[in-house]
mmCIF file of C-alpha atoms in Angstrom:
data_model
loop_
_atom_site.group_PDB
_atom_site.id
_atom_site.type_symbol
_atom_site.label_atom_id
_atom_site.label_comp_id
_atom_site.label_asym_id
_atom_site.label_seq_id
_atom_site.Cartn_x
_atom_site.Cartn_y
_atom_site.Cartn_z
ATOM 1 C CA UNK A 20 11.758 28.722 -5.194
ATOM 2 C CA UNK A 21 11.263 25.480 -6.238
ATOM 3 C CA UNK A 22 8.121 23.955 -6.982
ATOM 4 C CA UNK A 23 6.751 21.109 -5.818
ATOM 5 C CA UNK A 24 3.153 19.584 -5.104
ATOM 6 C CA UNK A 25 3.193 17.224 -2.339
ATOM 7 C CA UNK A 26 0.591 14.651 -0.771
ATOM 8 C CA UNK A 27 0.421 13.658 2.903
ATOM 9 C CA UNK A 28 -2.006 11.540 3.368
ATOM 10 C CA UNK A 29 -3.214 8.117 5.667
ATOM 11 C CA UNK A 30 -4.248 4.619 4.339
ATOM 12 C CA UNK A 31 -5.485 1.541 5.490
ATOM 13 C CA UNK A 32 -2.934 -1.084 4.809
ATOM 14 C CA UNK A 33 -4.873 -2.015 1.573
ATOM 15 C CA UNK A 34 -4.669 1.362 0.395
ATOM 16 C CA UNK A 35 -8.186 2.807 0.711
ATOM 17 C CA UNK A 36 -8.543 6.320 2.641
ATOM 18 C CA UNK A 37 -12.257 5.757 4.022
ATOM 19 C CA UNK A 38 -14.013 2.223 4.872
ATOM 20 C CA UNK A 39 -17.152 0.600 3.153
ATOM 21 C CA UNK A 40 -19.376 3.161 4.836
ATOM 22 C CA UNK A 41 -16.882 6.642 4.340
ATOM 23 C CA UNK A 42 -16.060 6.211 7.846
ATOM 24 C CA UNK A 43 -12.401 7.237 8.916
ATOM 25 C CA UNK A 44 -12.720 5.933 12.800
ATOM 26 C CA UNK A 45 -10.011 3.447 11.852
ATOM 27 C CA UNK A 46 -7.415 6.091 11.617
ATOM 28 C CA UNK A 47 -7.294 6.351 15.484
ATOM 29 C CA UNK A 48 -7.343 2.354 15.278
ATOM 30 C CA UNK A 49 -3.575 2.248 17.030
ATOM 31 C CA UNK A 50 -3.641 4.046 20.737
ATOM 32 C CA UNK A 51 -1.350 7.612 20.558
ATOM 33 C CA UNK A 52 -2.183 8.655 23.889
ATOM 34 C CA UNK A 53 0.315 11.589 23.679
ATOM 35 C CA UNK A 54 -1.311 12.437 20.237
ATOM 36 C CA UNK A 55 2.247 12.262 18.167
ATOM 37 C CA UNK A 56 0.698 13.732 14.772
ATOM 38 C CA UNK A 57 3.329 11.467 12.657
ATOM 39 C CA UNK A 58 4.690 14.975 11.081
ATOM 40 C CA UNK A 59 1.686 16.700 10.257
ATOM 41 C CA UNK A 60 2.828 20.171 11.929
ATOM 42 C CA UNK A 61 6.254 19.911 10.397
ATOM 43 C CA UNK A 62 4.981 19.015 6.786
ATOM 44 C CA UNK A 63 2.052 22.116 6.901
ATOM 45 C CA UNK A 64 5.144 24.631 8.011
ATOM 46 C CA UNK A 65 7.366 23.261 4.920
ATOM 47 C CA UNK A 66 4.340 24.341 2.667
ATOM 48 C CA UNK A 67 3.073 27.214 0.950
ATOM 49 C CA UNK A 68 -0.714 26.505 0.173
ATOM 50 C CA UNK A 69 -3.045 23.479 0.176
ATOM 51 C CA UNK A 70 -4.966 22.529 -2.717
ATOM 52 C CA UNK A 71 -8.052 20.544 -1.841
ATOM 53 C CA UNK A 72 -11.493 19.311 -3.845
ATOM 54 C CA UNK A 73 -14.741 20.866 -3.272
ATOM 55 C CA UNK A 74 -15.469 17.601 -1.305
ATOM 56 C CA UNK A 75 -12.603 17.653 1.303
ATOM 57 C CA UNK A 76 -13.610 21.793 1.668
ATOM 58 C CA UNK A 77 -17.082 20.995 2.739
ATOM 59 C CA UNK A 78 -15.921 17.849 4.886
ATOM 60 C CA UNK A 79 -13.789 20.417 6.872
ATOM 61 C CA UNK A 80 -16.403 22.801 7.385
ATOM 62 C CA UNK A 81 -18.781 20.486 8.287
ATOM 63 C CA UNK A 82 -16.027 19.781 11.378
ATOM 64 C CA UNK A 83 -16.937 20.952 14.545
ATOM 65 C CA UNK A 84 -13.508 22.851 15.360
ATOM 66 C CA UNK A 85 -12.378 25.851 14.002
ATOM 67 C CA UNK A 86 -10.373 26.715 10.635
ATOM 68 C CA UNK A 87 -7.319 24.173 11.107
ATOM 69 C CA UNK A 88 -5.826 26.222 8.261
ATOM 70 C CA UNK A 89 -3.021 28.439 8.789
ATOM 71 C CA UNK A 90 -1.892 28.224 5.069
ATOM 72 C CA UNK A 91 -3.958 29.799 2.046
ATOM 73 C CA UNK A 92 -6.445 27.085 1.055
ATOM 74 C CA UNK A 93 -7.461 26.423 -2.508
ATOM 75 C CA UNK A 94 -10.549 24.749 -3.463
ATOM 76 C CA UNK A 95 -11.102 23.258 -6.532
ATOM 77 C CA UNK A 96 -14.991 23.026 -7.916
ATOM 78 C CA UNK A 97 -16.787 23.376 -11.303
ATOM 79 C CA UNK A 98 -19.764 23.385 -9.410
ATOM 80 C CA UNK A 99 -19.260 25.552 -6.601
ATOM 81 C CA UNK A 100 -19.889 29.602 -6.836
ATOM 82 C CA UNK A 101 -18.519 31.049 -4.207
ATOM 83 C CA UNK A 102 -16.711 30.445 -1.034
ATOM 84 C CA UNK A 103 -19.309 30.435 1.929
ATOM 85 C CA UNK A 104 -18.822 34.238 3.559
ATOM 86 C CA UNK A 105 -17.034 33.097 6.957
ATOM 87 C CA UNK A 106 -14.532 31.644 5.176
ATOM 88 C CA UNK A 107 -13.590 34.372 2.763
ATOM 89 C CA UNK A 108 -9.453 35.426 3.051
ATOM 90 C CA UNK A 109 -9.237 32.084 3.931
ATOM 91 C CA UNK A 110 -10.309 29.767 0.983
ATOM 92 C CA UNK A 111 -9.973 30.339 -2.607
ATOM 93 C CA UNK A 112 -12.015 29.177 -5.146
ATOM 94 C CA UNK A 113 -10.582 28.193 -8.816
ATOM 95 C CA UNK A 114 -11.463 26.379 -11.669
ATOM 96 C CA UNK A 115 -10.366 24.782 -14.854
ATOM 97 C CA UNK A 116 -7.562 23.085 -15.826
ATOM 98 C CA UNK A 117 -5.073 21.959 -13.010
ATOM 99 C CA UNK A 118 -2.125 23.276 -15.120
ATOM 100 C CA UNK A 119 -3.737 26.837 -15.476
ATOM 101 C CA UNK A 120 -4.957 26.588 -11.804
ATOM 102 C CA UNK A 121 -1.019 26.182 -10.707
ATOM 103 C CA UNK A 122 -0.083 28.731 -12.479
ATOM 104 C CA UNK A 123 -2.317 31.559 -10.899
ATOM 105 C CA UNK A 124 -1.496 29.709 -7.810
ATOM 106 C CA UNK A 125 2.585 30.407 -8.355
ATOM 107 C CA UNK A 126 1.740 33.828 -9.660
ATOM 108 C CA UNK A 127 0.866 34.300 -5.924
ATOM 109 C CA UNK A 128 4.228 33.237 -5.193
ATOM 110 C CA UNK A 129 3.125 29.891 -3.155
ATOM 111 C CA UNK A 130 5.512 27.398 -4.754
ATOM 112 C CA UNK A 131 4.803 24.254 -2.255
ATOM 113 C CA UNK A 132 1.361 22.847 -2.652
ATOM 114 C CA UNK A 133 -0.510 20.683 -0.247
ATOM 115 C CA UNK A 134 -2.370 18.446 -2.682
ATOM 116 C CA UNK A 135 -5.460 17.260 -0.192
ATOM 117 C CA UNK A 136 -8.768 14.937 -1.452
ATOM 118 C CA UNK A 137 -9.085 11.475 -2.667
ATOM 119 C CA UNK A 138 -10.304 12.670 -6.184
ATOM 120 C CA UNK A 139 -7.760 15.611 -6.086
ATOM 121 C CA UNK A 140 -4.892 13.677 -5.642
ATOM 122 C CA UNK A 141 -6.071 10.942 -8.538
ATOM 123 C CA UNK A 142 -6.454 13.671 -10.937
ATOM 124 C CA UNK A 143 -2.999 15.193 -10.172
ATOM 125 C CA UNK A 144 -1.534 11.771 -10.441
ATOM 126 C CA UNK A 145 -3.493 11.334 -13.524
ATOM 127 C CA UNK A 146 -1.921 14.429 -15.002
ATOM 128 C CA UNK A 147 1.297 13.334 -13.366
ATOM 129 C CA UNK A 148 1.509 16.792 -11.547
ATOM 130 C CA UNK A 149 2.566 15.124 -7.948
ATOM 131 C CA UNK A 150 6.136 15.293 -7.045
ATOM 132 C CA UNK A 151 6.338 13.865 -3.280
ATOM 133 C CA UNK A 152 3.913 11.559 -1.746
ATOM 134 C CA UNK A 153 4.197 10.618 2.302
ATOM 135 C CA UNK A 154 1.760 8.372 2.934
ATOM 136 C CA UNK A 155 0.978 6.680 6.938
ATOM 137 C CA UNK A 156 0.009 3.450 6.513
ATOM 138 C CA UNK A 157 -2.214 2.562 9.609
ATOM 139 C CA UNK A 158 -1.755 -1.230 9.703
ATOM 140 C CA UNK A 159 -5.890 -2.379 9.508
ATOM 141 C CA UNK A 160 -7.004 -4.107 6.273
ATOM 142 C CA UNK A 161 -10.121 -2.751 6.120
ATOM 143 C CA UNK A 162 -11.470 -4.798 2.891
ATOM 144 C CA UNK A 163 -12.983 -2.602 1.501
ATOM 145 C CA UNK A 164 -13.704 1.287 1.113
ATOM 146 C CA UNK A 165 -12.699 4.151 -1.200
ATOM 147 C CA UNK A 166 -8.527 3.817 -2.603
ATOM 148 C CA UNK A 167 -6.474 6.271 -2.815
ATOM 149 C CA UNK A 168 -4.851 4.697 -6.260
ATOM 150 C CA UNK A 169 -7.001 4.322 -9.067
ATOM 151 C CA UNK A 170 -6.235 3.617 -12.826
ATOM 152 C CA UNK A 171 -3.633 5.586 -14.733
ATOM 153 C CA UNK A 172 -3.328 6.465 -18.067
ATOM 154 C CA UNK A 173 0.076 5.821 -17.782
ATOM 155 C CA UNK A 174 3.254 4.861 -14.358
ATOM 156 C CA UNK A 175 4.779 6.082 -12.602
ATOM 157 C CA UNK A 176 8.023 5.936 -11.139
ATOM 158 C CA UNK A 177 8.857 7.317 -7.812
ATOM 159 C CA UNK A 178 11.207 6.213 -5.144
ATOM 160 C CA UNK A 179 11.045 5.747 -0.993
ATOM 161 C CA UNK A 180 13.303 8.485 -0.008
ATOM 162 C CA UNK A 181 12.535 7.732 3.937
ATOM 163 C CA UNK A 182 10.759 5.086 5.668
ATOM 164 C CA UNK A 183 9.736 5.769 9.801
ATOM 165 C CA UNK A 184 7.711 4.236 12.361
ATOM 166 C CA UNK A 185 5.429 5.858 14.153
ATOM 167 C CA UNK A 186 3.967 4.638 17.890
ATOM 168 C CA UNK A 187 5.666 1.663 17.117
ATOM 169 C CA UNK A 188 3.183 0.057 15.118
ATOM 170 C CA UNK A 189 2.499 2.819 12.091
ATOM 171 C CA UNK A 190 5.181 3.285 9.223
ATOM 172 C CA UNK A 191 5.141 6.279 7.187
ATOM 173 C CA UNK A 192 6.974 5.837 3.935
ATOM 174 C CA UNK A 193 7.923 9.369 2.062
ATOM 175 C CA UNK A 194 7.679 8.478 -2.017
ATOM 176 C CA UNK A 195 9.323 11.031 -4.384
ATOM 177 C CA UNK A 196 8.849 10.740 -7.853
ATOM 178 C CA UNK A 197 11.846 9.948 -10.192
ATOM 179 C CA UNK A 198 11.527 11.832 -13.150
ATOM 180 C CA UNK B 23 6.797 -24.967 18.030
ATOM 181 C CA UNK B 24 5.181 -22.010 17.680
ATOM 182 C CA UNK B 25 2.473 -21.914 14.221
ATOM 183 C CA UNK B 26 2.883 -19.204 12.083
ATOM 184 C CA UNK B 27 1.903 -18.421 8.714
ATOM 185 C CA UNK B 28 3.925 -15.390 6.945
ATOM 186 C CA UNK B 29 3.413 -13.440 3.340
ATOM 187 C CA UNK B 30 6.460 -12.464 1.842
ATOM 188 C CA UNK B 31 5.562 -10.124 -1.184
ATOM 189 C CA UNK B 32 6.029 -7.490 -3.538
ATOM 190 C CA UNK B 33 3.612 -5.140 -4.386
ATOM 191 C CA UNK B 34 3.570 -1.593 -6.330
ATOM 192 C CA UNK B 35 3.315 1.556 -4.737
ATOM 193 C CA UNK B 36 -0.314 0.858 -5.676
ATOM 194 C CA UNK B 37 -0.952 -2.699 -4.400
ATOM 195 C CA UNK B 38 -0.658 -4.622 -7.230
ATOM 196 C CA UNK B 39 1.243 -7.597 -7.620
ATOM 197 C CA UNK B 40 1.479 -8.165 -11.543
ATOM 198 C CA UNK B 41 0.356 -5.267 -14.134
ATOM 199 C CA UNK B 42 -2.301 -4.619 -16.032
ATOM 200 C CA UNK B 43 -1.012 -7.203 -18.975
ATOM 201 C CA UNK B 44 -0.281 -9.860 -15.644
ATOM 202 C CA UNK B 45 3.552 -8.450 -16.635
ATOM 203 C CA UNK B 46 6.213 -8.093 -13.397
ATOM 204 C CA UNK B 47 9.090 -6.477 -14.924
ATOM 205 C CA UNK B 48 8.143 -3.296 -12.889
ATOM 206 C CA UNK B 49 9.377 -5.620 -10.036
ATOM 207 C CA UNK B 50 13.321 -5.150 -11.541
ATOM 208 C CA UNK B 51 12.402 -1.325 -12.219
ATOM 209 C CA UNK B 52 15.124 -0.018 -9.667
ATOM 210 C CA UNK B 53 18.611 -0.909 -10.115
ATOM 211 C CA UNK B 54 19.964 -3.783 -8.248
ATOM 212 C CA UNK B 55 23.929 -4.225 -9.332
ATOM 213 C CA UNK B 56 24.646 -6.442 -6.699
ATOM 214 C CA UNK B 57 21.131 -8.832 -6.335
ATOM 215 C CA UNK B 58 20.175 -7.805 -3.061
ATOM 216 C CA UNK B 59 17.590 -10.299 -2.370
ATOM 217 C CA UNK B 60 15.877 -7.934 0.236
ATOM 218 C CA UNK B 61 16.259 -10.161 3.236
ATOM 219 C CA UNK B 62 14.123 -13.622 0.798
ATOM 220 C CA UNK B 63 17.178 -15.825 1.483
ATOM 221 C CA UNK B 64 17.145 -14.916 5.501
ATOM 222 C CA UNK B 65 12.975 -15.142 5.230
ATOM 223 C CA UNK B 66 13.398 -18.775 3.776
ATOM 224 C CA UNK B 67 15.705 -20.107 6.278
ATOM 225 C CA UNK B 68 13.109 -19.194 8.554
ATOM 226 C CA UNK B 69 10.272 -21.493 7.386
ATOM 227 C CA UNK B 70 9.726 -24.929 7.079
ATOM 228 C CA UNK B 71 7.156 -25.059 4.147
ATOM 229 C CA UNK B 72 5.901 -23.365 1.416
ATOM 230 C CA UNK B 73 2.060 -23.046 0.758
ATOM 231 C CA UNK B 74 1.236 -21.669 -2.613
ATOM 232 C CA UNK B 75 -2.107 -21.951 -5.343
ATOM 233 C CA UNK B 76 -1.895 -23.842 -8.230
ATOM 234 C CA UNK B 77 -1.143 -20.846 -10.646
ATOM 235 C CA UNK B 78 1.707 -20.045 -8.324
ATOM 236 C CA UNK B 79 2.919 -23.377 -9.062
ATOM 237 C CA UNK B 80 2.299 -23.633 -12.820
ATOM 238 C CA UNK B 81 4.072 -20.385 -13.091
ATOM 239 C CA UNK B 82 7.124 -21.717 -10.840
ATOM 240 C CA UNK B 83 7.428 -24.979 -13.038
ATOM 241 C CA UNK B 84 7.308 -23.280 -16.373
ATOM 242 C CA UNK B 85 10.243 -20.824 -14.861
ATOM 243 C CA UNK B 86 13.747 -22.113 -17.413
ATOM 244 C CA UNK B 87 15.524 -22.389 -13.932
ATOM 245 C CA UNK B 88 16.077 -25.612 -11.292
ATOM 246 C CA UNK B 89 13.815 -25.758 -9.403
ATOM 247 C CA UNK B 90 14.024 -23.109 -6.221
ATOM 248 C CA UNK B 91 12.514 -24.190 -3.540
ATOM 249 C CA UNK B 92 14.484 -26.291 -0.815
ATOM 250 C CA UNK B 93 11.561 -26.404 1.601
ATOM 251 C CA UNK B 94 8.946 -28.949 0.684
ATOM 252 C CA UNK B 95 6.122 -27.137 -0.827
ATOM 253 C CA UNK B 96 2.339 -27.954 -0.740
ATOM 254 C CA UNK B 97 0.282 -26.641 -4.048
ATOM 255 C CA UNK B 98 -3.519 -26.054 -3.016
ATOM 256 C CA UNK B 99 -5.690 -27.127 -6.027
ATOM 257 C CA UNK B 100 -9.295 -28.629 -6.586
ATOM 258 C CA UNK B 101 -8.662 -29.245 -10.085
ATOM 259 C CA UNK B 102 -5.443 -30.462 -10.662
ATOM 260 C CA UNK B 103 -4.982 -34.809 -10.597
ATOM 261 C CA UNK B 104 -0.988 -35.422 -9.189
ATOM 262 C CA UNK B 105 1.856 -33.068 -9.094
ATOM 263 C CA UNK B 106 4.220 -33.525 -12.749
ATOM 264 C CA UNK B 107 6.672 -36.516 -12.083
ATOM 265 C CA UNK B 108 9.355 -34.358 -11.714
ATOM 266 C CA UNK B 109 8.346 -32.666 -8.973
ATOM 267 C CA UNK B 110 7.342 -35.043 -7.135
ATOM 268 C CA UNK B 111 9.308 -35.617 -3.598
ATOM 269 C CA UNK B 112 9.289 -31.471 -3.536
ATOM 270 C CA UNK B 113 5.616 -30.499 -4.370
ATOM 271 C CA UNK B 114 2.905 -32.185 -2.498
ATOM 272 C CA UNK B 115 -0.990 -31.550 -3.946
ATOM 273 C CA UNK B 116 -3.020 -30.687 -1.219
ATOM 274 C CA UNK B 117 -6.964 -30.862 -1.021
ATOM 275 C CA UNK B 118 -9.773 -29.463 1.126
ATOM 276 C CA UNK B 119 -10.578 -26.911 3.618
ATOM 277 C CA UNK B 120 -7.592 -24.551 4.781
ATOM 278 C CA UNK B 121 -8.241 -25.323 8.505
ATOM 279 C CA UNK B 122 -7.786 -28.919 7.495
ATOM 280 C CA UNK B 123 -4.851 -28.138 5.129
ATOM 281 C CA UNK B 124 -3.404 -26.546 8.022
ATOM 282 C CA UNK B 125 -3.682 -29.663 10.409
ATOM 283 C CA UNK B 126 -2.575 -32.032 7.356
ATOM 284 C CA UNK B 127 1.169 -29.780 7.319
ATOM 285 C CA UNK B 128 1.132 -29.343 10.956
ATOM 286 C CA UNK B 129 1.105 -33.351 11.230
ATOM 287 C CA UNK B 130 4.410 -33.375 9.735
ATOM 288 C CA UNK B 131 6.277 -31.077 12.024
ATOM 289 C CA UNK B 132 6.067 -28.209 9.369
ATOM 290 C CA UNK B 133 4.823 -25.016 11.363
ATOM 291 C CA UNK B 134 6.427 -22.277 9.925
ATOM 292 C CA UNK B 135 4.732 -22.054 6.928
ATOM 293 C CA UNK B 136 5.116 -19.519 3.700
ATOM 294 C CA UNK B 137 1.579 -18.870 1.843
ATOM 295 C CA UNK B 138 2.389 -17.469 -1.485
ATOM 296 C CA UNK B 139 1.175 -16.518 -5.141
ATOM 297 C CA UNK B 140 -2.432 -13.958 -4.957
ATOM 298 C CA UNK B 141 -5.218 -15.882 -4.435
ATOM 299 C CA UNK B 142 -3.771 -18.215 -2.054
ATOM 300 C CA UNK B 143 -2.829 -15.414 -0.021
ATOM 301 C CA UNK B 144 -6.377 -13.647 -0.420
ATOM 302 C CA UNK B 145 -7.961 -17.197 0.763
ATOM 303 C CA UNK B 146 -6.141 -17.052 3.719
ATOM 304 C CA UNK B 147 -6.725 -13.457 4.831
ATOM 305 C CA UNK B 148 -10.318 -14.278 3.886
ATOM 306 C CA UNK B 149 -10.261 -16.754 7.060
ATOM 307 C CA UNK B 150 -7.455 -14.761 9.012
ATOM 308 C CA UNK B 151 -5.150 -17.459 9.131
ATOM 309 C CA UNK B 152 -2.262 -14.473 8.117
ATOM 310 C CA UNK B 153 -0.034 -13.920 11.316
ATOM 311 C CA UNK B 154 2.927 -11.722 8.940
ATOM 312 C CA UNK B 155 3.038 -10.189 5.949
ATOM 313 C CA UNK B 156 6.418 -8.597 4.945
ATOM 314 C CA UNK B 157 5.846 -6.981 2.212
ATOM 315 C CA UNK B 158 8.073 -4.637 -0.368
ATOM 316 C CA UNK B 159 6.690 -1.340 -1.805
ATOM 317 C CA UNK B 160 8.335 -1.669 -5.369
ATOM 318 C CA UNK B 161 7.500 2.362 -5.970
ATOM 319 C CA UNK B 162 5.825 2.645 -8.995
ATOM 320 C CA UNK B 163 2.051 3.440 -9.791
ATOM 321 C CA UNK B 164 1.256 0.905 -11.751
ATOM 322 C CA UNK B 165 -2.066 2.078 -12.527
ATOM 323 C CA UNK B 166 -3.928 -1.192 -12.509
ATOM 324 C CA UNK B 167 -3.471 -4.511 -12.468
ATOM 325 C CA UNK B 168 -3.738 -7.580 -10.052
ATOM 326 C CA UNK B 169 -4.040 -6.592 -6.700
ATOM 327 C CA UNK B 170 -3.265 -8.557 -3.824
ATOM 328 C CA UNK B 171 -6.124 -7.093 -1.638
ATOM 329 C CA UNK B 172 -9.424 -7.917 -2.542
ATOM 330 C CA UNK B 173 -12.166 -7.480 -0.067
ATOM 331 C CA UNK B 174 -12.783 -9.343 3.156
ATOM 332 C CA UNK B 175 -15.590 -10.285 5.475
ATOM 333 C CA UNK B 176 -13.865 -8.214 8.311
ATOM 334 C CA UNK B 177 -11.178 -5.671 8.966
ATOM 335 C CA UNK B 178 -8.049 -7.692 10.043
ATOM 336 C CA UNK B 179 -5.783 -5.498 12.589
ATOM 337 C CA UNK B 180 -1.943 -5.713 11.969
ATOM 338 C CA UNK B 181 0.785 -3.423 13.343
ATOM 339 C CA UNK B 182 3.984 -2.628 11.601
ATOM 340 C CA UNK B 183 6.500 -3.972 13.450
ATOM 341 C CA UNK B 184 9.943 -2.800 11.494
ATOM 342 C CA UNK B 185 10.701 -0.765 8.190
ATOM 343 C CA UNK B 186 13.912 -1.214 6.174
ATOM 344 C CA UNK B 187 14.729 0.757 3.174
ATOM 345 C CA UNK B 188 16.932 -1.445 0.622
ATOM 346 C CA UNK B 189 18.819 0.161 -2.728
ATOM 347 C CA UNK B 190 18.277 3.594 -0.937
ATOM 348 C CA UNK B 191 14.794 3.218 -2.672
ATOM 349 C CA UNK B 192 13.072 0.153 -2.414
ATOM 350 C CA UNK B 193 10.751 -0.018 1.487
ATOM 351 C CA UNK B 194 10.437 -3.246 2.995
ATOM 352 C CA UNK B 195 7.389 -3.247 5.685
ATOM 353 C CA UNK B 196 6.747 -5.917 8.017
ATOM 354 C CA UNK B 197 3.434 -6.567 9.276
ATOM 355 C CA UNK B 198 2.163 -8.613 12.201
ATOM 356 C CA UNK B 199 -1.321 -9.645 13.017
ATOM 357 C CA UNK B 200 -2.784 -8.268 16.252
ATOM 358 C CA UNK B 201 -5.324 -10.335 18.007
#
């Protein structure tokens, strides 16, 4: 199987994935009245696991729905002890270093990773340990907020492999990284 | 005539538009055997003046090339005196408040105009006088560098209105104000 750690994730036009105030209510700034979800179902079957920070984890559970997870979810935390009891066989935690962390990951024999979190994805990028990014552009410039991007030690190349619209007003560009 | 003012940019994967040393050879990182000039020639016929910042147009005349403009283009500065003798009868220096910039162009029959070069562009989104930006995803992380975002006294809504993928790498996005 090959492996490969993917992002799917939505940003304002000027690349930040939560306004000045952490508030995502922009996301649902373009009307889907038959609530088209841009690929979301199809991307979560093509995928093993998600990977996710300790502050996307509580974010979730803090939602008032139920588990949306129907893949093993891995949370990464230095800080965190254990995974809160009604969501044990369902979350993970692990720590250390993200290369050591994949590995026991793989061991499991889950292969595609869902790489979820603002600071998640920046350290993978940092390390250079994302392979596919699709990223839905919803077409507000918000001015301000928290990126998705930040500095790297180093670029990165990758390449648009596929480029859609979505609703007729949202594009959804799939980057892969050229290696 | 209908006004319209229109970006026509490239940006990294990460929204800058030069790199972290103010470089833009990243912006020839994916091959291009046969100069595809990603739709700028079919853009240019479109307008009937160019609007650019001072830097913009330092940069421009300090290019060892003719020179490439065959609109008439107006250079926004506060500082500099006259536009070089040899540009003069292309360039014209304009002064003032955009809104009044605007009318000034307008007066001429020139409607169609192209803003260009960072901080122009950032001064205009600053007072929403952006109706288009087309803008290319050159896909590399760059890391840091200039962006051509900054923030803004208010969220501007756009929609994507079409998405073209050009050397089977390279996404083209075109944006259109909605008001």
């Amino acid at each position: 199987m090959n492996k490969k750690n993917s992002v799917f994730i939505a940003t304002s036009l000027d690349g930040y994935i939560a306004d000045k105030n952490g508030g995502v209510d922009w996301l649902h700034s373009i009307p889907n009245p038959d609530n088209d979800d841009m690929g979301y179902l199809e991307f979560t079957n093509s995928i093993d696991a998600i990977v996710m920070g300790r502050t996307t984890f509580e974010t979730v559970c803090g939602f008032d729905v139920d588990w949306p997870y129907t893949k093993p979810v891995f949370v990464l935390s230095n800080t965190l002890h254990e995974i809160p009891q009604s969501y044990k066989g369902k979350a993970y935690l692990v720590k250390g270093k993200l290369t050591e962390i994949l590995e026991e990951i793989y061991a499991k024999g889950l292969f595609r990773l869902y790489i979820d979190g603002g600071t998640t994805i920046r350290n993978f990028l940092k390390a250079d340990l994302i392979d596919e990014m699709i990223i839905t552009t919803i077409p507000v410039l918000l001015g301000g907020g928290i990126p998705l991007f930040t500095e790297l030690p180093k670029s990165l190349d990758f390449e648009c492999a596929a480029a859609k619209l979505f609703l007729g007003k949202v594009v959804q560009n799939r980057f892969v990284r050229r290696r």
